[in-house]
Amino acid sequence: MQDFYAAYDKIVLGDPRETKLDPEEKRRVAVHESGHAVVAHYSPYAEPLQRVTIIPRGMSLGATQQTPSADRHIMTKAELESRLRVLLGGYAAERVVLGDVSSGAENDLKKATEIAFKMVAHFGMSDRVGPVYHEHRMEHPFLGQMLATEGGTSDATVYVIEEETRRILTDSLEGAVHLVAEHRSPLEHLTATLLEQETVEKHELNALLGPSVTLPGALPAEPLHARGP
Amino acid sequence: MQDFYAAYDKIVLGDPRETKLDPEEKRRVAVHESGHAVVAHYSPYAEPLQRVTIIPRGMSLGATQQTPSADRHIMTKAELESRLRVLLGGYAAERVVLGDVSSGAENDLKKATEIAFKMVAHFGMSDRVGPVYHEHRMEHPFLGQMLATEGGTSDATVYVIEEETRRILTDSLEGAVHLVAEHRSPLEHLTATLLEQETVEKHELNALLGPSVTLPGALPAEPLHARGP
Amino acid sequence: MQDFYAAYDKIVLGDPRETKLDPEEKRRVAVHESGHAVVAHYSPYAEPLQRVTIIPRGMSLGATQQTPSADRHIMTKAELESRLRVLLGGYAAERVVLGDVSSGAENDLKKATEIAFKMVAHFGMSDRVGPVYHEHRMEHPFLGQMLATEGGTSDATVYVIEEETRRILTDSLEGAVHLVAEHRSPLEHLTATLLEQETVEKHELNALLGPSVTLPGALPAEPLHARGP
Amino acid sequence: MQDFYAAYDKIVLGDPRETKLDPEEKRRVAVHESGHAVVAHYSPYAEPLQRVTIIPRGMSLGATQQTPSADRHIMTKAELESRLRVLLGGYAAERVVLGDVSSGAENDLKKATEIAFKMVAHFGMSDRVGPVYHEHRMEHPFLGQMLATEGGTSDATVYVIEEETRRILTDSLEGAVHLVAEHRSPLEHLTATLLEQETVEKHELNALLGPSVTLPGALPAEPLHARGP
Amino acid sequence: MQDFYAAYDKIVLGDPRETKLDPEEKRRVAVHESGHAVVAHYSPYAEPLQRVTIIPRGMSLGATQQTPSADRHIMTKAELESRLRVLLGGYAAERVVLGDVSSGAENDLKKATEIAFKMVAHFGMSDRVGPVYHEHRMEHPFLGQMLATEGGTSDATVYVIEEETRRILTDSLEGAVHLVAEHRSPLEHLTATLLEQETVEKHELNALLGPSVTLPGALPAEPLHARGP
Amino acid sequence: MQDFYAAYDKIVLGDPRETKLDPEEKRRVAVHESGHAVVAHYSPYAEPLQRVTIIPRGMSLGATQQTPSADRHIMTKAELESRLRVLLGGYAAERVVLGDVSSGAENDLKKATEIAFKMVAHFGMSDRVGPVYHEHRMEHPFLGQMLATEGGTSDATVYVIEEETRRILTDSLEGAVHLVAEHRSPLEHLTATLLEQETVEKHELNALLGPSVTLPGALPAEPLHARGP
């Protein structure tokens, strides 16, 4: 089974390169990944954890892998909010556990901002912006980043979209900080385990973190069951 | 007759591909299409329903087909408002029936925004903007999306156009939500039927939904009769 | 004489194509063209009517032809205002007679906006903007539409120009609505005649509409006589 | 001598083309040129009149020629203000004498705006803008019109420059209107003469208009004498 | 020695061309150059005068040459302010002595604006802007003028930079006007001498203007001595 | 050992060129470099000093070298703030010791602005901007400077980012000024030594400046130990 994962890792995440972190950095990465894992584990609608690792691969200093979801075609607002919370879980853990944030959250913030932007500007998920599609940014085919499409949106409306994007991300961060603080003890346990053995697999994660949350208290009218393989 | 429609479907909507939705997604698509159908059925000026399906085809996860209208050359303000209401019917149904909206409304919002924008900026249908043509966006010949034409409209005026566009879309959504809530029972009946048999044809739709609305209470001075084949 | 006009029509307006309007659309076109004709007939400074038709040709669903004016080199403010009133006569008639406007006024609004813009930005005809030339838009040599010239005008000044343009167009529309309402009876007579015989020539128009206005009450200090062939 | 001027006209102004103005247009051109001439004649710092004509040439419907000045290297603020007053003299005369302005002032407004813009943005002649050079527009080498240079000036500062430009042009127009109104009788005499003989030469102009102004009341500390050949 | 300077002039300033100024222009140039010279002579931190001339060369109608400074690597705020004062000395003299400014100051204003802009945006010399580098303009490699680099600075911040630039230039002009007014008698003496002999060399300048200022009253904590050859 | 450093200098900093500073400039450079050194020596989280020199090399007039840090992968907020303080140490010393700043700080301001911008816009280190990634600028691959990516950020949000960037830099400068003022005596000692011997090595620096600061009073919850070779 370990062999399978090693192969999977090579293919999906690239060959491990000889990235040499100093001890403080290593500890920070462990805290950061533990944050993602804890928020994913205790969030409704989030996909189940598969493994957590602090072995650097390619550009990544660590990784929290969730069960590869079925090829989803529709994402509800609640599912997207859950994904944002998980993405900001590493940043939240650094702030709560280490008292300071770092440049290591850059990529998480970038991904989370793109999702929150789409919720507001493309999916009609902000009451303030309303059921309006704003052709403002799209992913550039070559550069792999969001660019303005010159759709002619006014600066004032772009600002409203940004304010709503910021509100959604700030709420998501608060949710993540809350979950991290509430489950700090298992989080630190996970961090210590990661520093010892570098990778923690699904069964160990469940043992460390206890029962995960799949049916939240505040369900929509028709609950969507957790997706599985 | 089924054969004919299958052929028609292949030509117009593309070959059905093997899109595999999970059960929750399938239910959401059925609710969404039922929303379009119910709003179309009970809206004045909307074209009569032809069939509703949740069999995915091409990029589309479902479809609500209205009688192909004669090649129209002029659209009145009332007809355009009706079209907007139908476009937002799926979003309205997700909100009312499932308590949550999803990314599945993106394309509807995009089409509706383009229509509302033209009403305001090109057709003189907003008193606030007045009988003025704003050369602000046009469909890009290759990219198939609205782009700024650099017509030099000021940011302040673009914002007024956007506010009017948003007002029209918000009013249309309210209309759609009202119709969906008022006719929730036949809507849920249609959803259940769609989940059972995947496609519902015209005669079944009329049996399920009762008499449609073609002559509204608030007619313009000279009523325009419903168009038929 | 009919032969001559048929030839003239082919050359100037393009071959009649097989555009098939539904009855409601046809009635709307007749009302719209009657609006242009009535406003032209009763406006000072407007060129005399030649014929009105609802036979579609090329992109056009109908046409109101005025006497081809001599090759003018100078247009006064009063003449330009008259032209705007005539251009908005179709939109005014749809609103007054049919209680609703339509997408059919798009091209009229576009032409009227270009004229009003030039009055404000190039001809010094707005006291608020003053005797200043704003190099802001010009007709694009290939695309046939107004484009920003990147003359570097500030957004605030562009907005003032737009407000003045809107004011002029709103005033012109009020003038057109006033004339249409005042002369509604001959207008409806013309509409009915158009629906019967599709085209109405100059002599019939004069019989239907009575004496035209060429010398208005509110003349400038030195009246400019109506231009004729 | 007439031969010489005919040759000069061909070279400088282009061959006379067969431009056929209607009588109202011709009268308007005569009033317009008389306005330029009267303001030039009674303005301090303006170059002496050479001839006035309403024979169309090239794009021009008429012309007021001043003594070709020596190749000037420096223009003072007072000289530039005088030039603006002369440029707006035609527009002023149309308003005062005909009660209405026309599209015929477009080119005058364009030239005057360029001069006023340079006074404000390049020559430090506005106290509000101050002794600052704004790299905002320059003449395009091919298109012969002012274009933004993308010098990065803020919109707020561009607006201040435009307000100052407008103030200078409005003041210049007031000066021109004042001179036209004060000297209306010789102006109308000149207009009538132009309509009779189409061209009025220097000696006739001086006979018609009386002594010109070269030494104004409000001189700068060190008066600059009128330039002559 | 004269020969040497003639050669130097040819190389540095270009061949004298046959620029023919009228007497008023010549007098204005003499006053303008005297202004530069007087401000340079009485300003702390300014480089010592070498010669002043009103013989036109290339694009230049006159020149005030200061001792070629050693190849400087650092300029202090006080030295840059002194350079600005000298650059605006010609404009100041035209205003004080001739009561009117002219287009002849354009190039001085352009150079001064570039220096003041850099003080604010690149050197941290404005407390309001702070110790921030704004990548907003740079000299275009081919066009030889400042262009926006599209560094993405907001319009509001560009405006603050412009306000600070204007403040510095207005203060420098006030300083220049003060020095010109205080030393008007030697300035007029220099102007008269220039009109007589066209060029005034260093020793004559010192005789005409008296002792120069190298150690100002308001020194920084650690005075920087005047630079010499 | 000297030989080794000479080789190191050649490779890393380029060959010393014959840059000839005047005495005032040399003194300013010595003060400037002493400022960097003193702030680095007394700042928590800053990398240990290696040497300080006022021998010009390439574009640089002097250099303060810190121990080459291990290849860092993550920078905390506290470490980045420390780096900013060191970068502004030269500017601070010029202001405190010489009473005047100079153009010599341009490159320091540029680097510091880029770091502060990233803290705010990419790393989520400003509470006012929030956990949002703004795709606004990136380093241009060829030009080596920050350019707008046209990510479509609104002007209002760019301004907020700039205000936060300015706040961080102003705070950093205050910190640097405080350290410079507090340690002025060793700073002047270092300046004098630099002027005598041009370069001061690590052991001399430690002797001159006393014990450095590696464990600050205001530590984050989990202190990060100083990094060393």
mmCIF file of C-alpha atoms in Angstrom, chain F:
data_model
loop_
_atom_site.group_PDB
_atom_site.id
_atom_site.type_symbol
_atom_site.label_atom_id
_atom_site.label_comp_id
_atom_site.label_asym_id
_atom_site.label_seq_id
_atom_site.Cartn_x
_atom_site.Cartn_y
_atom_site.Cartn_z
ATOM 1 C CA MET F 1 41.016 35.410 4.397
ATOM 2 C CA GLN F 2 41.207 38.814 2.731
ATOM 3 C CA ASP F 3 41.912 37.077 -0.546
ATOM 4 C CA PHE F 4 38.841 34.939 -0.176
ATOM 5 C CA TYR F 5 36.640 37.947 0.423
ATOM 6 C CA ALA F 6 38.165 39.805 -2.505
ATOM 7 C CA ALA F 7 37.256 36.884 -4.743
ATOM 8 C CA TYR F 8 33.808 36.670 -3.195
ATOM 9 C CA ASP F 9 33.344 40.371 -3.787
ATOM 10 C CA LYS F 10 34.330 40.133 -7.401
ATOM 11 C CA ILE F 11 31.877 37.341 -8.055
ATOM 12 C CA VAL F 12 28.933 38.587 -6.058
ATOM 13 C CA LEU F 13 29.226 42.345 -6.373
ATOM 14 C CA GLY F 14 31.161 42.787 -9.599
ATOM 15 C CA ASP F 15 34.580 44.281 -10.117
ATOM 16 C CA PRO F 16 35.279 47.485 -8.243
ATOM 17 C CA ARG F 17 35.086 50.260 -10.768
ATOM 18 C CA GLU F 18 36.782 53.577 -10.564
ATOM 19 C CA THR F 19 33.930 55.449 -8.974
ATOM 20 C CA LYS F 20 35.296 58.682 -7.534
ATOM 21 C CA LEU F 21 33.077 60.167 -4.836
ATOM 22 C CA ASP F 22 33.659 63.688 -3.518
ATOM 23 C CA PRO F 23 34.365 63.851 0.240
ATOM 24 C CA GLU F 24 30.837 64.874 1.161
ATOM 25 C CA GLU F 25 29.398 61.969 -0.816
ATOM 26 C CA LYS F 26 31.881 59.552 0.774
ATOM 27 C CA ARG F 27 30.906 60.705 4.237
ATOM 28 C CA ARG F 28 27.211 60.309 3.355
ATOM 29 C CA VAL F 29 27.802 56.775 2.080
ATOM 30 C CA ALA F 30 29.617 55.882 5.309
ATOM 31 C CA VAL F 31 26.756 57.226 7.414
ATOM 32 C CA HIS F 32 24.245 55.398 5.226
ATOM 33 C CA GLU F 33 25.982 52.016 5.492
ATOM 34 C CA SER F 34 26.514 52.475 9.220
ATOM 35 C CA GLY F 35 22.748 52.952 9.485
ATOM 36 C CA HIS F 36 22.045 49.619 7.782
ATOM 37 C CA ALA F 37 24.614 47.901 9.990
ATOM 38 C CA VAL F 38 23.402 49.341 13.284
ATOM 39 C CA VAL F 39 19.761 48.514 12.583
ATOM 40 C CA ALA F 40 20.673 44.974 11.505
ATOM 41 C CA HIS F 41 22.832 44.495 14.583
ATOM 42 C CA TYR F 42 20.168 45.590 17.073
ATOM 43 C CA SER F 43 17.078 44.132 15.329
ATOM 44 C CA PRO F 44 15.512 40.851 16.338
ATOM 45 C CA TYR F 45 15.197 38.321 13.487
ATOM 46 C CA ALA F 46 17.772 40.134 11.335
ATOM 47 C CA GLU F 47 20.610 38.070 9.903
ATOM 48 C CA PRO F 48 24.057 38.572 11.564
ATOM 49 C CA LEU F 49 26.413 41.154 10.035
ATOM 50 C CA GLN F 50 29.334 39.935 7.936
ATOM 51 C CA ARG F 51 31.048 43.138 6.832
ATOM 52 C CA VAL F 52 30.398 46.752 5.887
ATOM 53 C CA THR F 53 32.212 48.591 3.112
ATOM 54 C CA ILE F 54 32.215 51.958 1.345
ATOM 55 C CA ILE F 55 34.278 50.753 -1.607
ATOM 56 C CA PRO F 56 32.010 51.291 -4.626
ATOM 57 C CA ARG F 57 31.291 48.269 -6.787
ATOM 58 C CA GLY F 58 29.124 48.194 -9.917
ATOM 59 C CA MET F 59 26.075 50.374 -9.358
ATOM 60 C CA SER F 60 26.545 50.239 -5.587
ATOM 61 C CA LEU F 61 28.367 52.966 -3.643
ATOM 62 C CA GLY F 62 28.695 50.810 -0.543
ATOM 63 C CA ALA F 63 27.394 47.591 0.981
ATOM 64 C CA THR F 64 26.354 46.066 4.254
ATOM 65 C CA GLN F 65 26.621 42.284 4.009
ATOM 66 C CA GLN F 66 24.762 39.942 6.317
ATOM 67 C CA THR F 67 25.559 36.254 6.801
ATOM 68 C CA PRO F 68 24.237 34.492 3.730
ATOM 69 C CA SER F 69 21.106 32.897 5.130
ATOM 70 C CA ALA F 70 20.233 29.279 4.484
ATOM 71 C CA ASP F 71 17.931 28.941 1.492
ATOM 72 C CA ARG F 72 14.752 30.082 3.214
ATOM 73 C CA HIS F 73 11.370 28.779 2.110
ATOM 74 C CA ILE F 74 9.076 30.645 4.462
ATOM 75 C CA MET F 75 9.368 34.142 5.920
ATOM 76 C CA THR F 76 7.256 35.111 8.927
ATOM 77 C CA LYS F 77 5.684 38.526 9.334
ATOM 78 C CA ALA F 78 8.193 39.398 12.088
ATOM 79 C CA GLU F 79 11.149 38.438 9.892
ATOM 80 C CA LEU F 80 9.845 40.513 6.995
ATOM 81 C CA GLU F 81 9.323 43.521 9.271
ATOM 82 C CA SER F 82 12.892 43.132 10.443
ATOM 83 C CA ARG F 83 14.148 43.083 6.878
ATOM 84 C CA LEU F 84 12.238 46.289 6.129
ATOM 85 C CA ARG F 85 13.752 48.004 9.156
ATOM 86 C CA VAL F 86 17.279 47.102 7.998
ATOM 87 C CA LEU F 87 16.550 48.294 4.441
ATOM 88 C CA LEU F 88 15.421 51.687 5.760
ATOM 89 C CA GLY F 89 18.348 51.963 8.178
ATOM 90 C CA GLY F 90 20.491 53.933 5.718
ATOM 91 C CA TYR F 91 17.744 56.462 5.012
ATOM 92 C CA ALA F 92 17.130 56.777 8.759
ATOM 93 C CA ALA F 93 20.814 57.410 9.494
ATOM 94 C CA GLU F 94 21.071 60.112 6.806
ATOM 95 C CA ARG F 95 18.089 61.895 8.312
ATOM 96 C CA VAL F 96 19.236 61.567 11.940
ATOM 97 C CA VAL F 97 22.965 62.186 11.503
ATOM 98 C CA LEU F 98 23.086 64.504 8.455
ATOM 99 C CA GLY F 99 19.719 66.215 8.916
ATOM 100 C CA ASP F 100 18.806 65.646 5.290
ATOM 101 C CA VAL F 101 17.999 62.696 3.055
ATOM 102 C CA SER F 102 19.341 62.078 -0.447
ATOM 103 C CA SER F 103 18.749 60.310 -3.747
ATOM 104 C CA GLY F 104 21.019 57.529 -2.464
ATOM 105 C CA ALA F 105 18.128 55.761 -0.726
ATOM 106 C CA GLU F 106 16.214 55.131 -3.972
ATOM 107 C CA ASN F 107 17.134 51.480 -4.341
ATOM 108 C CA ASP F 108 16.472 50.698 -0.667
ATOM 109 C CA LEU F 109 13.009 52.284 -0.944
ATOM 110 C CA LYS F 110 12.272 50.270 -4.064
ATOM 111 C CA LYS F 111 13.161 46.923 -2.454
ATOM 112 C CA ALA F 112 11.318 47.772 0.759
ATOM 113 C CA THR F 113 8.179 48.789 -1.150
ATOM 114 C CA GLU F 114 8.122 45.492 -3.019
ATOM 115 C CA ILE F 115 8.355 43.501 0.211
ATOM 116 C CA ALA F 116 5.688 45.565 1.991
ATOM 117 C CA PHE F 117 3.406 45.279 -1.027
ATOM 118 C CA LYS F 118 3.663 41.493 -0.990
ATOM 119 C CA MET F 119 2.975 41.359 2.754
ATOM 120 C CA VAL F 120 -0.282 43.219 2.174
ATOM 121 C CA ALA F 121 -1.467 41.882 -1.167
ATOM 122 C CA HIS F 122 -0.139 38.313 -1.300
ATOM 123 C CA PHE F 123 0.545 37.093 2.251
ATOM 124 C CA GLY F 124 -2.596 38.269 4.077
ATOM 125 C CA MET F 125 -0.522 40.249 6.608
ATOM 126 C CA SER F 126 -2.798 43.306 6.769
ATOM 127 C CA ASP F 127 -5.982 42.959 8.794
ATOM 128 C CA ARG F 128 -7.565 45.790 6.815
ATOM 129 C CA VAL F 129 -7.052 44.040 3.477
ATOM 130 C CA GLY F 130 -7.824 40.644 5.001
ATOM 131 C CA PRO F 131 -6.998 37.083 3.919
ATOM 132 C CA VAL F 132 -7.291 38.018 0.242
ATOM 133 C CA TYR F 133 -4.783 37.541 -2.556
ATOM 134 C CA HIS F 134 -4.623 40.476 -4.978
ATOM 135 C CA GLU F 135 -3.178 39.578 -8.351
ATOM 136 C CA HIS F 136 -2.075 43.105 -8.948
ATOM 137 C CA ARG F 137 1.616 43.246 -9.665
ATOM 138 C CA MET F 138 4.351 40.799 -10.446
ATOM 139 C CA GLU F 139 7.971 41.127 -11.359
ATOM 140 C CA HIS F 140 8.349 41.596 -15.087
ATOM 141 C CA PRO F 141 10.461 38.751 -16.485
ATOM 142 C CA PHE F 142 12.740 41.043 -18.522
ATOM 143 C CA LEU F 143 12.550 44.508 -17.037
ATOM 144 C CA GLY F 144 13.167 43.418 -13.470
ATOM 145 C CA GLN F 145 10.546 45.658 -11.962
ATOM 146 C CA MET F 146 7.046 45.363 -10.575
ATOM 147 C CA LEU F 147 4.347 45.808 -13.183
ATOM 148 C CA ALA F 148 0.574 45.751 -13.045
ATOM 149 C CA THR F 149 -0.786 42.415 -14.214
ATOM 150 C CA GLU F 150 -4.125 43.883 -15.184
ATOM 151 C CA GLY F 151 -5.734 41.573 -12.695
ATOM 152 C CA GLY F 152 -8.650 43.938 -12.656
ATOM 153 C CA THR F 153 -8.342 45.119 -9.047
ATOM 154 C CA SER F 154 -10.436 48.252 -8.473
ATOM 155 C CA ASP F 155 -8.704 51.566 -7.950
ATOM 156 C CA ALA F 156 -10.248 51.884 -4.494
ATOM 157 C CA THR F 157 -8.785 48.559 -3.377
ATOM 158 C CA VAL F 158 -5.396 49.340 -4.903
ATOM 159 C CA TYR F 159 -5.439 52.531 -2.838
ATOM 160 C CA VAL F 160 -6.190 50.587 0.352
ATOM 161 C CA ILE F 161 -3.265 48.276 -0.458
ATOM 162 C CA GLU F 162 -1.057 51.334 -0.973
ATOM 163 C CA GLU F 163 -2.161 52.882 2.302
ATOM 164 C CA GLU F 164 -1.345 49.655 4.140
ATOM 165 C CA THR F 165 2.003 49.435 2.330
ATOM 166 C CA ARG F 166 2.759 53.019 3.347
ATOM 167 C CA ARG F 167 1.708 52.326 6.952
ATOM 168 C CA ILE F 168 4.039 49.323 7.190
ATOM 169 C CA LEU F 169 6.951 51.279 5.673
ATOM 170 C CA THR F 170 6.344 54.296 7.895
ATOM 171 C CA ASP F 171 6.294 52.030 10.969
ATOM 172 C CA SER F 172 9.493 50.350 9.791
ATOM 173 C CA LEU F 173 11.184 53.717 9.296
ATOM 174 C CA GLU F 174 10.146 54.807 12.779
ATOM 175 C CA GLY F 175 11.669 51.617 14.153
ATOM 176 C CA ALA F 176 14.881 52.244 12.224
ATOM 177 C CA VAL F 177 15.081 55.900 13.316
ATOM 178 C CA HIS F 178 14.548 54.799 16.918
ATOM 179 C CA LEU F 179 17.391 52.251 16.750
ATOM 180 C CA VAL F 180 19.720 54.701 15.008
ATOM 181 C CA ALA F 181 19.042 57.434 17.558
ATOM 182 C CA GLU F 182 19.419 55.012 20.473
ATOM 183 C CA HIS F 183 22.749 53.701 19.172
ATOM 184 C CA ARG F 184 24.107 56.920 17.666
ATOM 185 C CA SER F 185 27.439 56.737 19.451
ATOM 186 C CA PRO F 186 28.518 53.301 18.076
ATOM 187 C CA LEU F 187 27.066 54.360 14.714
ATOM 188 C CA GLU F 188 29.347 57.416 14.527
ATOM 189 C CA HIS F 189 32.223 55.254 15.685
ATOM 190 C CA LEU F 190 31.539 52.861 12.821
ATOM 191 C CA THR F 191 31.249 55.768 10.343
ATOM 192 C CA ALA F 192 34.642 57.121 11.394
ATOM 193 C CA THR F 193 36.201 53.673 11.121
ATOM 194 C CA LEU F 194 34.722 53.212 7.653
ATOM 195 C CA LEU F 195 36.127 56.557 6.509
ATOM 196 C CA GLU F 196 39.555 55.511 7.795
ATOM 197 C CA GLN F 197 39.768 51.944 6.530
ATOM 198 C CA GLU F 198 36.853 51.700 4.016
ATOM 199 C CA THR F 199 35.861 48.183 5.092
ATOM 200 C CA VAL F 200 34.999 46.759 8.520
ATOM 201 C CA GLU F 201 34.849 42.987 9.016
ATOM 202 C CA LYS F 202 32.595 40.886 11.267
ATOM 203 C CA HIS F 203 34.873 40.638 14.300
ATOM 204 C CA GLU F 204 35.572 44.375 14.288
ATOM 205 C CA LEU F 205 31.853 45.075 13.913
ATOM 206 C CA ASN F 206 31.043 42.990 16.953
ATOM 207 C CA ALA F 207 33.762 44.752 18.913
ATOM 208 C CA LEU F 208 32.474 48.159 17.806
ATOM 209 C CA LEU F 209 28.769 47.508 18.247
ATOM 210 C CA GLY F 210 28.640 45.168 21.239
ATOM 211 C CA PRO F 211 26.220 42.240 21.649
ATOM 212 C CA SER F 212 23.630 41.900 18.905
ATOM 213 C CA VAL F 213 19.950 41.229 19.487
ATOM 214 C CA THR F 214 18.601 37.853 18.536
ATOM 215 C CA LEU F 215 15.845 37.225 21.082
ATOM 216 C CA PRO F 216 13.523 40.229 21.147
ATOM 217 C CA GLY F 217 11.236 41.216 23.998
ATOM 218 C CA ALA F 218 8.010 41.013 22.024
ATOM 219 C CA LEU F 219 8.217 37.474 20.757
ATOM 220 C CA PRO F 220 5.407 35.637 18.995
ATOM 221 C CA ALA F 221 3.825 32.788 20.948
ATOM 222 C CA GLU F 222 6.343 30.318 19.535
ATOM 223 C CA PRO F 223 9.702 32.074 19.170
ATOM 224 C CA LEU F 224 11.637 31.409 16.012
ATOM 225 C CA HIS F 225 15.330 31.099 16.777
ATOM 226 C CA ALA F 226 17.800 33.146 14.809
ATOM 227 C CA ARG F 227 18.997 31.358 11.739
ATOM 228 C CA GLY F 228 22.680 30.688 11.326
ATOM 229 C CA PRO F 229 24.994 28.870 8.983
#
